[in-house]
CSV table of C-alpha atoms and ligand atoms in Angstrom, one decimal:
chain,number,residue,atom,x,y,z
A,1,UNK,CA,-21.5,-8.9,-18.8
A,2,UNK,CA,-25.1,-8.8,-20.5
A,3,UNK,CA,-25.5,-5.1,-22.2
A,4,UNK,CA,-28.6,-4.9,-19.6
A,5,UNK,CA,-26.8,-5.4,-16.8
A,6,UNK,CA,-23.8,-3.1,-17.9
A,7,UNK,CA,-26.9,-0.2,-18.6
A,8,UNK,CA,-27.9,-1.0,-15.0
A,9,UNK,CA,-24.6,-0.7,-13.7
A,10,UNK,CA,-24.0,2.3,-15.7
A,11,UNK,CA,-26.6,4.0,-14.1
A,12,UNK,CA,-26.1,2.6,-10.3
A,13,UNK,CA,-22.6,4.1,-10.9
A,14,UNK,CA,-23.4,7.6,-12.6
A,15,UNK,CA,-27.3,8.2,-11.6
A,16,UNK,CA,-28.2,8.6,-15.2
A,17,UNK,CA,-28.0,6.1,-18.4
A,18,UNK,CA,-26.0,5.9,-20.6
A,19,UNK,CA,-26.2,7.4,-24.6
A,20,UNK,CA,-23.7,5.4,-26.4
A,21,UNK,CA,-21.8,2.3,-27.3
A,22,UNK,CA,-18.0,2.4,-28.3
A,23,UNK,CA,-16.4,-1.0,-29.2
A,24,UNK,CA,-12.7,-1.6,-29.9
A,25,UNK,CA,-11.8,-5.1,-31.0
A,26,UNK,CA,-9.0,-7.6,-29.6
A,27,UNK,CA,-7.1,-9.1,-32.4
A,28,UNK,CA,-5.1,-12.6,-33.4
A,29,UNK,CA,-2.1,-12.7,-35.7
A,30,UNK,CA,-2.4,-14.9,-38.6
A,31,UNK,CA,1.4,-14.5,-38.9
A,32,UNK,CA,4.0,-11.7,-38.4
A,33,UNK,CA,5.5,-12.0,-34.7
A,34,UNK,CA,7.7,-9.9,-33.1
A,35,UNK,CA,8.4,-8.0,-36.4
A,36,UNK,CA,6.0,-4.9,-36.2
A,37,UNK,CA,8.9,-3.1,-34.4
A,38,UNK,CA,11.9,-4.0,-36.8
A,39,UNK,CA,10.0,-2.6,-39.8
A,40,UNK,CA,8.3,-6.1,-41.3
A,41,UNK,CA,4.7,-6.8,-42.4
A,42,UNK,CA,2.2,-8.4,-40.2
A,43,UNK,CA,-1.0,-10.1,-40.6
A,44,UNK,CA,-3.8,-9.4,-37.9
A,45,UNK,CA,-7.6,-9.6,-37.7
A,46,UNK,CA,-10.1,-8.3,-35.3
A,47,UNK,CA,-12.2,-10.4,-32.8
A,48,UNK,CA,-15.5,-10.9,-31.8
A,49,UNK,CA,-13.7,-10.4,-28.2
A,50,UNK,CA,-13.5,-6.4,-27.2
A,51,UNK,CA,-13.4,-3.9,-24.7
A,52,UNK,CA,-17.3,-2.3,-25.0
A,53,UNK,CA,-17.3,1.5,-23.5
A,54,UNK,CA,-20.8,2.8,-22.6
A,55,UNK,CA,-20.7,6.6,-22.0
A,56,UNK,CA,-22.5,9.8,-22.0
A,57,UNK,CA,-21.3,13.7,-21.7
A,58,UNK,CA,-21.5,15.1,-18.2
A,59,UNK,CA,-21.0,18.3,-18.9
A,60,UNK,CA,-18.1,18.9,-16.8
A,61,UNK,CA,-14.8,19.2,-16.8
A,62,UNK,CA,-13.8,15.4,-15.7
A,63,UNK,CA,-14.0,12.3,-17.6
A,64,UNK,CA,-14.3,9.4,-15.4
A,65,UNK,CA,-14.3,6.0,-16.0
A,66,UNK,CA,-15.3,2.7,-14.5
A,67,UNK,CA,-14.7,-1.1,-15.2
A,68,UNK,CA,-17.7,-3.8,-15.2
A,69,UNK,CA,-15.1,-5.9,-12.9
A,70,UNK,CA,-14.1,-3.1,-10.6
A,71,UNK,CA,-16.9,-1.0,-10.1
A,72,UNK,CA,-15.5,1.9,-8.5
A,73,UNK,CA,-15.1,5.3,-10.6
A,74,UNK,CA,-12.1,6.9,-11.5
A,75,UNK,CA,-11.8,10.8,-12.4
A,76,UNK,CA,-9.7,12.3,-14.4
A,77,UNK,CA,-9.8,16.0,-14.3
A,78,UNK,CA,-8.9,17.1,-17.6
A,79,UNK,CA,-6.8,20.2,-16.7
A,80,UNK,CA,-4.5,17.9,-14.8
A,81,UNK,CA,-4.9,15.2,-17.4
A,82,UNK,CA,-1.0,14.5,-17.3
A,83,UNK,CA,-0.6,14.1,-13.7
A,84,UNK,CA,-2.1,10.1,-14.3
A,85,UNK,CA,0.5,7.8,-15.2
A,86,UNK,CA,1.1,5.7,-11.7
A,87,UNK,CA,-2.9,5.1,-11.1
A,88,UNK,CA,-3.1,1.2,-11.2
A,89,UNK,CA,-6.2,1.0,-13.6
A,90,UNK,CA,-7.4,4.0,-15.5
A,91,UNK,CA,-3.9,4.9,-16.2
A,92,UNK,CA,-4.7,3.5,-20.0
A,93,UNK,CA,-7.3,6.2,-20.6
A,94,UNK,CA,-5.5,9.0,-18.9
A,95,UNK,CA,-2.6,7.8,-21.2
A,96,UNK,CA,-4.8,8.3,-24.7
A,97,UNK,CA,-6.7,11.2,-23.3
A,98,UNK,CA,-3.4,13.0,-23.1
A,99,UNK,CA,-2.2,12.2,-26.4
A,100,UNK,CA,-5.2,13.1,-28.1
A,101,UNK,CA,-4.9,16.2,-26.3
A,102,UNK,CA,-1.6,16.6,-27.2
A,103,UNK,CA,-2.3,16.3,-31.1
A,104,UNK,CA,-5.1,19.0,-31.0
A,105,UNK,CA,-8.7,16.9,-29.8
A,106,UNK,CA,-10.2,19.3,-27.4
A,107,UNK,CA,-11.6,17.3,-23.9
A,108,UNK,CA,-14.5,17.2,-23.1
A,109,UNK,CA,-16.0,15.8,-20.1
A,110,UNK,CA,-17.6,12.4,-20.0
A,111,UNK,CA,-18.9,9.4,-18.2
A,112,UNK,CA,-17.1,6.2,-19.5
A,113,UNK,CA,-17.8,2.1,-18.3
A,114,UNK,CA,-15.7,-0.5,-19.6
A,115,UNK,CA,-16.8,-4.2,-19.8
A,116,UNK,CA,-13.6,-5.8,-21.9
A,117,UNK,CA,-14.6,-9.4,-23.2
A,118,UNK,CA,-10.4,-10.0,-24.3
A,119,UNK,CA,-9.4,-12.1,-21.3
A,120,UNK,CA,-6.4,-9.9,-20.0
A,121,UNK,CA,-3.1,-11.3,-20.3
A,122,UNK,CA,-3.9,-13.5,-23.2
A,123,UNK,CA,-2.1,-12.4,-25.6
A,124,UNK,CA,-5.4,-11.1,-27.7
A,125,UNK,CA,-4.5,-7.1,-27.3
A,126,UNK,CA,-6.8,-6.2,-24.2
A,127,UNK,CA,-5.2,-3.1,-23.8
A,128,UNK,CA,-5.1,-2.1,-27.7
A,129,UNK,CA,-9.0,-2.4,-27.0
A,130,UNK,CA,-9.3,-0.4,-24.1
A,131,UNK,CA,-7.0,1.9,-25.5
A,132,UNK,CA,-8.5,2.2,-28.6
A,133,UNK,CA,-12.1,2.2,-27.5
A,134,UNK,CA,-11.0,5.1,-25.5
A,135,UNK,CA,-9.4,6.9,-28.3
A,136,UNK,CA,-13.0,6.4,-30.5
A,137,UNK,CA,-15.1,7.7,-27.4
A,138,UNK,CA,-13.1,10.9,-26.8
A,139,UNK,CA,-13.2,12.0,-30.3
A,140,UNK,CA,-16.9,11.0,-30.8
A,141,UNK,CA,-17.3,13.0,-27.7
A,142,UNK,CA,-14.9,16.2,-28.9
A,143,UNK,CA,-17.1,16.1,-32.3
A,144,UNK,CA,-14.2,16.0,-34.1
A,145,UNK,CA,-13.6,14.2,-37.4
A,146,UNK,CA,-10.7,11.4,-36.8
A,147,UNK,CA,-9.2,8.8,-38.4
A,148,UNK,CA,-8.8,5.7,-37.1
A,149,UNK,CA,-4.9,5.1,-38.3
A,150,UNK,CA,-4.1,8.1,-36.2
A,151,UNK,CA,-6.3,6.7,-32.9
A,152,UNK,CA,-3.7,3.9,-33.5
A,153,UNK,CA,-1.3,5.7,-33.5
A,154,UNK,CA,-2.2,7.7,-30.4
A,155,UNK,CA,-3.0,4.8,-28.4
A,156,UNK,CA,0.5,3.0,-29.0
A,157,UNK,CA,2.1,5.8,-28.1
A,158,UNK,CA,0.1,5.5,-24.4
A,159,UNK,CA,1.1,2.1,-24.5
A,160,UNK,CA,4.8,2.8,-24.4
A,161,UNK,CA,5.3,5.8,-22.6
A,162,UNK,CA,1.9,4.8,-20.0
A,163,UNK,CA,2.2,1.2,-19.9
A,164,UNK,CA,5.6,1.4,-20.5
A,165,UNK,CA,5.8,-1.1,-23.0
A,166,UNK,CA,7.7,-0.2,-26.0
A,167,UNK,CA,4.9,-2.3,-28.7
A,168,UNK,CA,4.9,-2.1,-31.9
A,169,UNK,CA,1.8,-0.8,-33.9
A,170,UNK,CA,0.2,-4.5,-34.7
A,171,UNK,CA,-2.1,-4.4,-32.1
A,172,UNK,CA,-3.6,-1.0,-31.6
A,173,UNK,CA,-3.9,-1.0,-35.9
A,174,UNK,CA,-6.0,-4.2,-36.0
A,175,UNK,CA,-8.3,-3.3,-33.3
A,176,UNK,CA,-9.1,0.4,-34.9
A,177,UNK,CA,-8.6,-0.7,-39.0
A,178,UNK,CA,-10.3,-4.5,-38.7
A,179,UNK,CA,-12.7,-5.7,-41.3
A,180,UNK,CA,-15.3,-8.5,-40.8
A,181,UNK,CA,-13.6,-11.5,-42.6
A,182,UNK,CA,-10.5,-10.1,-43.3
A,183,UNK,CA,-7.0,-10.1,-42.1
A,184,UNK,CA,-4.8,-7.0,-42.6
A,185,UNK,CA,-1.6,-7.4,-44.4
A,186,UNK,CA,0.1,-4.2,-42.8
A,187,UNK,CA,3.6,-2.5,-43.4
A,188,UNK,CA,4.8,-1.4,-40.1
A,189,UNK,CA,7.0,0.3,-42.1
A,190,UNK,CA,5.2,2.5,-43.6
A,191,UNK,CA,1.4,1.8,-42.4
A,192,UNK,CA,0.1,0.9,-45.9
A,193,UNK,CA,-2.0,-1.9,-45.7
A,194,UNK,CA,-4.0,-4.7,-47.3
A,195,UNK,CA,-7.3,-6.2,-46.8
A,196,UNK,CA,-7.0,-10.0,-47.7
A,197,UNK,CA,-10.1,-12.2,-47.0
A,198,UNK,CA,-9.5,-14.7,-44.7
A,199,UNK,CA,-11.3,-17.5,-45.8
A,200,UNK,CA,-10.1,-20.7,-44.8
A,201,UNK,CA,-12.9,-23.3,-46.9
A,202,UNK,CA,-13.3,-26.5,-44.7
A,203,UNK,CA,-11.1,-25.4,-42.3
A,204,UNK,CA,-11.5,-22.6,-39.6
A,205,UNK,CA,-9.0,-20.8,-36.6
A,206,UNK,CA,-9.1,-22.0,-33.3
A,207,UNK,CA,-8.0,-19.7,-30.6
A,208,UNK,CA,-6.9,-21.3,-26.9
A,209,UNK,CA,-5.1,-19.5,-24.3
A,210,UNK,CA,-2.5,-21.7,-21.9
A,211,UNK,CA,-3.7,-19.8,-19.2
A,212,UNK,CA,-0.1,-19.4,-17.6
A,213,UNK,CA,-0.2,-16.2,-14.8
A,214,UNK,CA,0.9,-13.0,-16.8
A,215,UNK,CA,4.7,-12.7,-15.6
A,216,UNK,CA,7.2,-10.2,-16.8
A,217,UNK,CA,5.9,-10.0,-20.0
A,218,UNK,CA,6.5,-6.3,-20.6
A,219,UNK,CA,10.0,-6.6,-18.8
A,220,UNK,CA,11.2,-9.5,-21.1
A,221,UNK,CA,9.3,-8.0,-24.2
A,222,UNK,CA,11.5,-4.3,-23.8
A,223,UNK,CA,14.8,-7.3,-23.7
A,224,UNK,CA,13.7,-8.6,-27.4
A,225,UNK,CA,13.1,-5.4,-28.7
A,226,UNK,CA,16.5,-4.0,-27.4
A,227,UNK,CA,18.3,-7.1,-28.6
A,228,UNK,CA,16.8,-6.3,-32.3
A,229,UNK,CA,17.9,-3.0,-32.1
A,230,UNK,CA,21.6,-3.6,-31.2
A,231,UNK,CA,21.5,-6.3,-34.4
A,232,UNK,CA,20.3,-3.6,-36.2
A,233,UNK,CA,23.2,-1.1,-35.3
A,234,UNK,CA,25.8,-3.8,-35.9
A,235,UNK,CA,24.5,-4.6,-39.2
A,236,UNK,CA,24.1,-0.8,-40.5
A,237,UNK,CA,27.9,-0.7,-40.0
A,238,UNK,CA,28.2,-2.3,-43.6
A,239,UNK,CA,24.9,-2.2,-44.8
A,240,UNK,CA,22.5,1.1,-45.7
A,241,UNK,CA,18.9,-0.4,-43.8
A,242,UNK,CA,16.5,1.1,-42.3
A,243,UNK,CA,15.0,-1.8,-40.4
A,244,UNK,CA,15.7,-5.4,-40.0
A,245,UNK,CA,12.9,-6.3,-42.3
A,246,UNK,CA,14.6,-4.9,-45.1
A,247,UNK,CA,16.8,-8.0,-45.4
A,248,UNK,CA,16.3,-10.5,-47.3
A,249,UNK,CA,16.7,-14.3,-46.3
A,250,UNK,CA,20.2,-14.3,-48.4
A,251,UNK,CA,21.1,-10.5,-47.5
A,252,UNK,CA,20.9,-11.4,-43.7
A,253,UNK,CA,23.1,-14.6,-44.8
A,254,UNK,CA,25.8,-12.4,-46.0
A,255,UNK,CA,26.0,-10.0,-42.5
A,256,UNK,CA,25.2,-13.0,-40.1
A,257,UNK,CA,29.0,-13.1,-39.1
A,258,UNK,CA,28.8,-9.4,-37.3
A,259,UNK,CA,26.5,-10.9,-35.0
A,260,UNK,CA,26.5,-13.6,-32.2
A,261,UNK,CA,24.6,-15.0,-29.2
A,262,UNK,CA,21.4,-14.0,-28.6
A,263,UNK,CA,21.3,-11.6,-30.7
A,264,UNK,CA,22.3,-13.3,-34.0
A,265,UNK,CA,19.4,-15.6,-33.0
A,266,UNK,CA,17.0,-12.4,-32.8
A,267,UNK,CA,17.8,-11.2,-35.9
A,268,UNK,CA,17.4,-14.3,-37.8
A,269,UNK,CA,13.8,-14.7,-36.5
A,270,UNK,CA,12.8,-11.6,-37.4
A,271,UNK,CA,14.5,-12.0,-40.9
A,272,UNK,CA,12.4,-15.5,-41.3
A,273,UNK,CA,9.5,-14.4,-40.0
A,274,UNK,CA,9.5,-11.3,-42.4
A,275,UNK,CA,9.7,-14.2,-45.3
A,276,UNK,CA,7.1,-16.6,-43.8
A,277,UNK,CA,4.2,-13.6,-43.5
A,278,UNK,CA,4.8,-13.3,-47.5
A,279,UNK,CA,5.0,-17.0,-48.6
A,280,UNK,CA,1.6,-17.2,-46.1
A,281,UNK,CA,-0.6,-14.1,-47.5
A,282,UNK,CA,0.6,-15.9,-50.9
A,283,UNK,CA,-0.3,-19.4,-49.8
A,284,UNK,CA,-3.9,-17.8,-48.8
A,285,UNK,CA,-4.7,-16.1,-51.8
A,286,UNK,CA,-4.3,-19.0,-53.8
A,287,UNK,CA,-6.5,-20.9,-51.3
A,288,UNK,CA,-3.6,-23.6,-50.5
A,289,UNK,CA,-4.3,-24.0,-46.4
A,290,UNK,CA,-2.0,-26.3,-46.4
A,291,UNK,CA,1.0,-24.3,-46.8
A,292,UNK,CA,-0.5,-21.5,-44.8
A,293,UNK,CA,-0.5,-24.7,-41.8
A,294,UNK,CA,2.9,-25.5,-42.4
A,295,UNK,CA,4.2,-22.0,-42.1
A,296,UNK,CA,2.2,-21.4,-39.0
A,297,UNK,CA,4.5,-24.4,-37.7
A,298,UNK,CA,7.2,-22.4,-38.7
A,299,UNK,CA,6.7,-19.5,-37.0
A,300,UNK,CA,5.9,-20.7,-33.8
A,301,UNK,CA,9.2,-22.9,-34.2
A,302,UNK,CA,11.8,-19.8,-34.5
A,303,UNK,CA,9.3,-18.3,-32.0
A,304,UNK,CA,10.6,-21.1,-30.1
A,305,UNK,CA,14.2,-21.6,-30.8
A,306,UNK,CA,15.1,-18.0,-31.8
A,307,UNK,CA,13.2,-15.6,-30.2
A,308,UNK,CA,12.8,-17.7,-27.1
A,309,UNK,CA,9.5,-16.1,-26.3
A,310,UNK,CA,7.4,-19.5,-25.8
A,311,UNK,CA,7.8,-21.4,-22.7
A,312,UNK,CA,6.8,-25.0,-22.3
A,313,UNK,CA,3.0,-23.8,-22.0
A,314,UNK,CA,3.0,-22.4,-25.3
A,315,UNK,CA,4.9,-25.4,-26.9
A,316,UNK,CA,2.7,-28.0,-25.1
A,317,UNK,CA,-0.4,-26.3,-25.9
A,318,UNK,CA,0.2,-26.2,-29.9
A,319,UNK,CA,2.4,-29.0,-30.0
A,320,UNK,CA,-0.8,-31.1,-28.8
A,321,UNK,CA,-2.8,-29.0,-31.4
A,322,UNK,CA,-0.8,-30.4,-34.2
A,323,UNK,CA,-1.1,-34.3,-33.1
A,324,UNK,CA,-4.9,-33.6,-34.1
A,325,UNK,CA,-6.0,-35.6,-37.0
A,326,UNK,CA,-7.8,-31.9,-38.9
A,327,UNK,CA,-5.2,-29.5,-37.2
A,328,UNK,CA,-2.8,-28.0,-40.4
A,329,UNK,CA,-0.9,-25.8,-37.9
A,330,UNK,CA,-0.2,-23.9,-34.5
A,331,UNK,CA,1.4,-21.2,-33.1
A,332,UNK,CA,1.5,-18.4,-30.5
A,333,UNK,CA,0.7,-15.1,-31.2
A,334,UNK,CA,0.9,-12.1,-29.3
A,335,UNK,CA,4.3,-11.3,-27.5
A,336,UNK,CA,4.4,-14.6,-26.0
A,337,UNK,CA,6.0,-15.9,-22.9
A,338,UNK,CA,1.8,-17.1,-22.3
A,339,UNK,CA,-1.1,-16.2,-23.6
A,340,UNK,CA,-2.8,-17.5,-26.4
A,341,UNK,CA,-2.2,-20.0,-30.2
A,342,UNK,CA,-4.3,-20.4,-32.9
A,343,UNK,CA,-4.7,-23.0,-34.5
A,344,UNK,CA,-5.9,-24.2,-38.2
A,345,UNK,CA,-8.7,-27.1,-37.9
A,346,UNK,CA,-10.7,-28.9,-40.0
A,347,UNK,CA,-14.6,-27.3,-38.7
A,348,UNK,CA,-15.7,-30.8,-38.6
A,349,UNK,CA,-13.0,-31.9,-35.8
A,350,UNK,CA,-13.1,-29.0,-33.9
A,351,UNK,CA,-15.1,-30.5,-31.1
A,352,UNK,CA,-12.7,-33.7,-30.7
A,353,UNK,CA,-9.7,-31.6,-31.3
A,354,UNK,CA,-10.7,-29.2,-28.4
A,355,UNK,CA,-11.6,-32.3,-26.2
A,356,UNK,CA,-8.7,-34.1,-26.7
A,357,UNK,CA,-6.1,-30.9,-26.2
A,358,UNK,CA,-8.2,-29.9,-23.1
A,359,UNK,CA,-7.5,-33.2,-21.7
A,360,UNK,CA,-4.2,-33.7,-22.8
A,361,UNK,CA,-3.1,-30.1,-21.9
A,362,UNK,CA,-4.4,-30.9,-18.2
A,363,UNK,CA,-2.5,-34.1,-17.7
A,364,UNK,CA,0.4,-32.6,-19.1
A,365,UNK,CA,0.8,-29.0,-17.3
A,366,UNK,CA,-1.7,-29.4,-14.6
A,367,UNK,CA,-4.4,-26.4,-15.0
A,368,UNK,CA,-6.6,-26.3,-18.1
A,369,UNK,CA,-6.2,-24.6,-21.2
A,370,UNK,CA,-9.6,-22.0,-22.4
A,371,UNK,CA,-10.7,-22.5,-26.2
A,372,UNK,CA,-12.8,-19.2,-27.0
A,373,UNK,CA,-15.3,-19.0,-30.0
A,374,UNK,CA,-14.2,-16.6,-32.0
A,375,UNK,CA,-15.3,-14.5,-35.5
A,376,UNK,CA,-13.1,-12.2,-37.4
A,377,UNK,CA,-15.2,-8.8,-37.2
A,378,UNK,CA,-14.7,-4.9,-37.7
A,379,UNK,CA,-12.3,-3.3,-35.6
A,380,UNK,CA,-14.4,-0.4,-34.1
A,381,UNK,CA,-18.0,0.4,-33.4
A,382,UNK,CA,-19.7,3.7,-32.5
A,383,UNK,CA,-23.6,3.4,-31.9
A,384,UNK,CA,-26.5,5.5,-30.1
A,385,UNK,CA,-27.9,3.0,-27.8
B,401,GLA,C1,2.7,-7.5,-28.7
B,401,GLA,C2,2.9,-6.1,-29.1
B,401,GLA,C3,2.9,-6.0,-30.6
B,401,GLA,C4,3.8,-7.0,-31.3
B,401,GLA,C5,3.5,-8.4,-30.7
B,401,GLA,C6,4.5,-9.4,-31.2
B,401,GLA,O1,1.4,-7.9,-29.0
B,401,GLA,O2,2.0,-5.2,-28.6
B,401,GLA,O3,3.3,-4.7,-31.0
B,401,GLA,O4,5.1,-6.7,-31.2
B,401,GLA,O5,3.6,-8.4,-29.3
B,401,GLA,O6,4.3,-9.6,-32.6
């Protein structure tokens, strides 16, 4: 939506205009899946794509928010802000407002509208934005001093016990910490983190979603991260770790044998995938694209045959991608299971390489695939509008 029409619908909805602007950013992952929960690094940037949250004080004691898609107002009474975790939509904000809450932000009453640019479902971190966004608006709002790592923090933790999915903390970082041109190589571990410019030369990140309907995802996501976690018990029996992560390529050799099934599998993508996210940020630095391609391959390979998070969308979709005479590499990001891959292309193919996967994506799955323009921008915005 337009930022004229949202200010018109803002004030249709709440008979007055609104004062501010909040953005919170989607995110991609250059590389790093499914390893933010086992303790490994990960390698996000901010989009272009986020939730935008128009708002003003109302001087009571409600905050109540609104979607440009749904147009009907939700109220959350802030005394009873913990009685909100079964509404259908609005049950994000409730979620962070009660954290917040929780670690010491006084509420204070507000008028909120959302108009969220991530396509939801895709696998970009709609709900880190919202989530996010909210966090930023309630503490602008409570006049407060925050930091953004904590609002990160706080809006994962509404992610698991309100959304009920147990994520990592990728998503809900890169939206709040993101830096225009940059990537952020981030310990889950530990939350130190990296700013690595993510400059690509000739080449440039395409970003298509395979527009499968959103199915289980959270159900089958809470499987993987249980199977990790069972690896990680049965390894700990012979070996002092922390975390999966903390294993090396030849250290996970040597325990393999405890493990079988599934599980073995699990843990040998997450080992990989820990390995990859280095030799990549490396490969970067030193400008070889290349590499960085290959590795992408990689990754969405174990993605594939490990962690068994794809799905024959997700393979057709970048195994198209790489076919293309320009295209270094492709993978999904995100939890998987649908959503959305990037892909490395040459910026002077990029219009034949989206014409020809758009075609041959069609013919081979039956519904078209979306390719989004995207930038890699800062992760938050607060202005006075
Ligand atoms: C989702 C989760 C993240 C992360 C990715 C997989 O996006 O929210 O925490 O686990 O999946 O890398």
């Amino acid at each position: 939506m337009e930022r004229k029409e949202a200010l018109e619908l803002f004030e249709r909805l709440y008979n007055r205009p609104a004062e501010d602007l909040f953005t919170a950013a989607g995110r991609i992952n250059v590389i790093g899946e499914h390893v933010d929960y086992c303790g490994g690094k990960v390698f996000p940037a901010a989009l272009n794509l986020r939730c935008n949250v128009y708002g003003r004080k109302n001087g009571e004691n409600v905050i109540r928010v609104a979607a440009s898609d749904l147009k009907r107002v939700v109220e959350l009474q802030i005394d009873r802000i913990g009685e909100y975790k079964s509404l259908k939509w609005g049950n994000y904000q409730a979620g962070v407002a009660y954290y917040l809450k929780e670690s010491g932000t006084p509420l204070v009453g507000c008028d909120l509208l959302y108009d969220c640019t991530v396509p939801f479902g895709s696998g970009l971190s709609s709900s880190a934005a919202i989530e996010v966004s909210t966090a930023v608006a309630l503490s602008e709002y409570a006049g407060v001093a925050y930091d953004k790592v904590q609002l990160a923090l706080i809006s994962q933790k509404a992610e698991n016990k309100y959304a009920g999915v147990n994520c990592g903390i990728m998503d809900q970082f890169a939206s709040a910490m993101g830096k225009k041109d940059h990537a952020i190589l981030l310990d889950c571990a530990t939350l130190d983190y990296e700013y690595v410019p993510l400059q690509l030369g000739e080449y440039c990140i395409v970003v298509a979603n395979c527009n499968k309907p959103h199915n289980l995802v959270e159900s089958k996501y809470n499987v993987r991260r249980h199977e990790v976690e069972v690896a990680l018990k049965k390894i700990q029996e012979v070996k002092k770790i922390n975390a999966l992560a903390e294993l090396s390529v030849k250290e996970f050799g040597e325990v393999k044998y405890l493990l079988s099934g599934v599980v073995a599998k699990r843990a040998e993508h997450v080992v990989t995938e820990c390995a990859r996210v280095s030799e990549a940020v490396a490969a970067l630095k030193r400008g070889d694209i290349v590499e960085l391609g290959r590795l992408l391959n990689e990754s969405h390979y174990s993605l594939r045959d490990l962690y068994e998070v794809t799905g024959k969308e997700l393979d057709m979709l970048s195994s198209l991608a790489r076919k293309e005479t320009g295209c270094l590499g492709s993978r999904m990001i995100g939890a998987g299971f649908g959503g959305c891959t990037i892909s490395i292309v040459k910026k002077s193919a990029v219009e034949g390489f989206i014409r020809h996967v758009d075609k041959a994506y069609f013919d081979a799955i039956g519904y078209r695939a979306s390719f989004y323009e995207t930038s890699i921008e800062d992760g938050v915005t607060v202005s006075k509008l």
